[in-house]
Structures are given as structure tokens and as C-alpha cells.
Short mmCIF file of C-alpha atoms in Angstrom, two decimals:
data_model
loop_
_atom_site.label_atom_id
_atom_site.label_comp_id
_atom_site.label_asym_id
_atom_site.label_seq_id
_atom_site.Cartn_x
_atom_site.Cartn_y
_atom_site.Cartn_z
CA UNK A 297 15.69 -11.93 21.61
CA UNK A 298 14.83 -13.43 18.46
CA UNK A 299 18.56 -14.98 18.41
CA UNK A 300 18.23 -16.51 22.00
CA UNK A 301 14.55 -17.99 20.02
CA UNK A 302 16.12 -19.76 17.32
CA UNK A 303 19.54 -20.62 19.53
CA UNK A 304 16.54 -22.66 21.95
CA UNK A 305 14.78 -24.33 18.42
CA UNK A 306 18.33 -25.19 17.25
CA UNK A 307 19.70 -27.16 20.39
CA UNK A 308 16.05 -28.31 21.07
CA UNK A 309 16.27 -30.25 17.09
CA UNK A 310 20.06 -30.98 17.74
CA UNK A 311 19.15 -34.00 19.93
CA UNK A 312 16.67 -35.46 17.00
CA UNK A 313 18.30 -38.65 14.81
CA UNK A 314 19.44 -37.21 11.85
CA UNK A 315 18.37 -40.31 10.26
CA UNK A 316 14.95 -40.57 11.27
CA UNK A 317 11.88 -39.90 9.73
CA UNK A 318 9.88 -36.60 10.85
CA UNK A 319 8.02 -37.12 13.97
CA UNK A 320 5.23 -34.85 13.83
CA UNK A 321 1.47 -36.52 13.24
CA UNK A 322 0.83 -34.55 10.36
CA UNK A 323 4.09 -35.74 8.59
CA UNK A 324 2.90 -39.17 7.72
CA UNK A 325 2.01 -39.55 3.47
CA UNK A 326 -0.94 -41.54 2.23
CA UNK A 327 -1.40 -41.65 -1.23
CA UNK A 328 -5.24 -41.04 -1.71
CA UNK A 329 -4.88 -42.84 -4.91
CA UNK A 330 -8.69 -43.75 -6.84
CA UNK A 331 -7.41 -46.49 -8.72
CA UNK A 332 -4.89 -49.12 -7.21
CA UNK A 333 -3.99 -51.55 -10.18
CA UNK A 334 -0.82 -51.70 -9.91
CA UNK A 335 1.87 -50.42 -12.17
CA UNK A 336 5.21 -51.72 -12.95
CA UNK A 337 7.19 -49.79 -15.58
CA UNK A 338 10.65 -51.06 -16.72
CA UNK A 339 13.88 -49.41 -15.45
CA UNK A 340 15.20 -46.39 -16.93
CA UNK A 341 18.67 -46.77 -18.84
CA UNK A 342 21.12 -44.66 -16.20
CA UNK A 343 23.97 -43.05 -18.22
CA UNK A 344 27.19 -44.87 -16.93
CA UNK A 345 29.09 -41.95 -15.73
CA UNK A 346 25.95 -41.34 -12.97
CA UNK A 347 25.64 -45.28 -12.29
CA UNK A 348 27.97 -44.80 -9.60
CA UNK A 349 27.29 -41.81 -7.78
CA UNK A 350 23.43 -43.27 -7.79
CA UNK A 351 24.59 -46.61 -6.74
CA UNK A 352 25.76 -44.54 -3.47
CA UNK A 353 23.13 -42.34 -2.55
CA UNK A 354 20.51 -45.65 -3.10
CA UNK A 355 22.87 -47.65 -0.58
CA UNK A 356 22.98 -44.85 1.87
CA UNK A 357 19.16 -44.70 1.52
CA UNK A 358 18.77 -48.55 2.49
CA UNK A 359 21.86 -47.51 5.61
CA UNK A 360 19.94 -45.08 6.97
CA UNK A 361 16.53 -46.99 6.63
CA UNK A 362 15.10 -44.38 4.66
CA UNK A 363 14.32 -47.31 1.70
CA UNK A 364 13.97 -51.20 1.75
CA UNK A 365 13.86 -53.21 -0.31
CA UNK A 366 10.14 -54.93 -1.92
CA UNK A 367 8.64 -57.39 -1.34
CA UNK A 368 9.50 -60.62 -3.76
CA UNK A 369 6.51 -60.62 -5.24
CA UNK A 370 5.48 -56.97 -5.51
CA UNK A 371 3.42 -56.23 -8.68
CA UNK A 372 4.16 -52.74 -7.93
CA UNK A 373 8.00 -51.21 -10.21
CA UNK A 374 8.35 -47.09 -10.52
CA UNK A 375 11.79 -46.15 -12.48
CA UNK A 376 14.05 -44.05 -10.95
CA UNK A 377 16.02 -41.57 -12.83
CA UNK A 378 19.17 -40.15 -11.98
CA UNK A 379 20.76 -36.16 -13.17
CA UNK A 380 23.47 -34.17 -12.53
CA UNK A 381 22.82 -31.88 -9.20
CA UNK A 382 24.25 -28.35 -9.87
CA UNK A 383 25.00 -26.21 -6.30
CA UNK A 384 26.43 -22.15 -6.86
CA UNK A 385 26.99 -23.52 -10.88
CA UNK A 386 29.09 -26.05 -10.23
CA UNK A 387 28.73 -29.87 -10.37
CA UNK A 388 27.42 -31.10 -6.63
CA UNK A 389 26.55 -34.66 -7.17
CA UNK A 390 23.72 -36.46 -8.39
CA UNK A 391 20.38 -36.52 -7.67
CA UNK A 392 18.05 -40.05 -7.50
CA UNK A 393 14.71 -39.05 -8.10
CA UNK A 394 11.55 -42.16 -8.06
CA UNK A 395 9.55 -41.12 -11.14
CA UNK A 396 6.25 -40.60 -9.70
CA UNK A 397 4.17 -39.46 -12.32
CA UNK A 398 1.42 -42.97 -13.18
CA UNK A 399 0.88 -42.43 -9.29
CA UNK A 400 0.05 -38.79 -9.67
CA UNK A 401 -2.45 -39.44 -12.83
CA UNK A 402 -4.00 -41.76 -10.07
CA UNK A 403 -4.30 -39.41 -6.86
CA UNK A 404 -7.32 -38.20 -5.86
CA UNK A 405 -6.93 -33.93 -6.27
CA UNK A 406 -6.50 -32.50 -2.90
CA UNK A 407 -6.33 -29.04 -4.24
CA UNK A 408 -3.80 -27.62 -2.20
CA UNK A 409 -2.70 -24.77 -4.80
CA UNK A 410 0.60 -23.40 -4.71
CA UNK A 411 0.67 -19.26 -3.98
CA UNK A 412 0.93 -17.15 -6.40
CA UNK A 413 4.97 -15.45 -6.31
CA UNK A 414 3.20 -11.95 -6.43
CA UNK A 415 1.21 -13.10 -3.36
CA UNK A 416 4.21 -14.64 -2.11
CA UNK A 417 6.68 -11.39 -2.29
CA UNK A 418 3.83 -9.05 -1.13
CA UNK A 419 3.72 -11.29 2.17
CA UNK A 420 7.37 -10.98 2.55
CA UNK A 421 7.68 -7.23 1.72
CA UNK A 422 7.46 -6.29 5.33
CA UNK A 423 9.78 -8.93 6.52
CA UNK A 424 12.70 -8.24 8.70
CA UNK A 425 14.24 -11.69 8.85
CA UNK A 426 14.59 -14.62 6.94
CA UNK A 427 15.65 -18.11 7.08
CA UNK A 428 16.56 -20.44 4.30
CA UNK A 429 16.07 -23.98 4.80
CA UNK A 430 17.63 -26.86 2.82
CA UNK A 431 16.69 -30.43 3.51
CA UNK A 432 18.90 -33.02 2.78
CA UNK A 433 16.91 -35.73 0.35
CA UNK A 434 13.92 -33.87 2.06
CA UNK A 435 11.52 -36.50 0.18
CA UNK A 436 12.70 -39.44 2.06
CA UNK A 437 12.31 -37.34 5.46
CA UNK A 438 8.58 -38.25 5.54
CA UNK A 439 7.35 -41.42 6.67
CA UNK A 440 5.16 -43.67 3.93
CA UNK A 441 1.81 -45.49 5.49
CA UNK A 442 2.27 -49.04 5.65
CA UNK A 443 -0.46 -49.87 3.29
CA UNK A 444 1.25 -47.26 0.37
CA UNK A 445 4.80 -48.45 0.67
CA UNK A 446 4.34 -51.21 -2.15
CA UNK A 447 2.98 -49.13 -4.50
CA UNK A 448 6.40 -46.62 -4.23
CA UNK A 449 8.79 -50.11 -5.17
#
């Protein structure tokens, strides 16, 4: 039964664009931020032997419509950074990550706080099945409000 249930969820998400953004209403990110002066921090130095694995996943980004480029005149600049992605100990890539953390000092504090892992594992304890999921880039699966897309350049 629960098979048949998950078979139905699986062809049911099988017709969605892999490419596209997450549909559901509740999916779309503001940034509550307090203060809006913008923020433009010079680029990060990217070690040379990750320049062109980055260069790749940022061009499949702007493919797939999941980036674009700024505006000319955008006062807005966040550095990305760029490390070594590990999968089962072995080397798996690279992984481009926008370095977030002047917006963060800046967001309001929604106070959303993470469980606790004991709370977590005695929720769980019971449980008869389990499900891992693992999305691809999942940051860039979320659509950005118009009016908060500059401050992300």
C-alpha cells in the first residue's frame, strides 16, 4: 500500500521540469533584511585547479535559468567561493557556494530554530520507513522575489 503511495507521488513529480523552480506558494524567498545599503565585496581568489569545474556548474546555472546575470549598474557584489565536494569519501566535484553571510548579519531573526538531534531521533524511534532525499543544487530550486534578486548579484 504504502509502495503503490509513493509509486503515485513519483510519476505524479515525474512530469514536473527538472529545471524549474519549485511551484508551491510557500516556496518563494524574501529576504526580510532591516537594513538595505547595499554591499559589494570583492571576488574571492578561486584556486586554479577548481576554476574550471566552477566555471561549469555557474554556466549550467545561467542554462537552466536558475541565475542571470545583474544588472549593469547593480551596487549590489556577494563572492562566491568554490570547494572540493566529497560523495562516499571520494572526490565528486565541486561545489559553488554565494557567500551569504553580510546578508545574514542584515536579516531580520525569524526564529525558526533547528530541532534538537535528541528530539529529532526520539521522533524517529518508532519509525518503520524512511526516505532520504538529495536535491540537486537544492538552493537554486527556490524562486528569489523580484525585489531581492539584486541584492544576491
Amino acid at each position: 500500500m504504502i509502495q503503490k503511495a509513493i509509486e503515485a507521488e513519483l510519476a505524479r513529480n515525474s512530469s514536473l521540469d527538472k529545471n524549474g523552480f519549485c511551484n508551491a506558494p510557500f516556496a518563494l524567498v524574501k529576504l526580510p533584511m532591516v537594513d538595505r545599503t547595499p554591499i559589494f565585496i570583492k571576488q574571492y581568489q578561486i584556486a586554479p585547479a577548481l576554476k574550471e569545474q566552477a566555471a561549469e556548474q555557474i554556466k549550467t546555472w545561467f542554462q537552466t535559468g536558475r541565475i542571470r546575470y545583474a544588472k549593469q549598474d547593480c551596487p549590489w557584489n556577494l563572492p562566491v567561493t568554490v570547494i572540493q565536494k566529497y560523495r562516499d569519501g571520494k572526490l565528486d566535484g565541486v561545489r559553488v557556494c554565494l557567500d551569504t553571510r553580510r546578508i545574514n548579519e542584515r536579516c531580520k531573526n525569524l526564529e525558526y530554530p533547528l530541532p534538537l538531534i535528541d528530539e529529532l531521533l526520539n521522533n524517529i524511534a518508532r519509525g518503520q520507513l524512511f526516505a532520504e532525499l538529495d536535491l540537486e543544487s537544492a538552493f537554486t530550486q527556490f524562486p528569489l522575489a523580484e525585489e531581492d534578486q539584486d541584492i544576491l548579484s
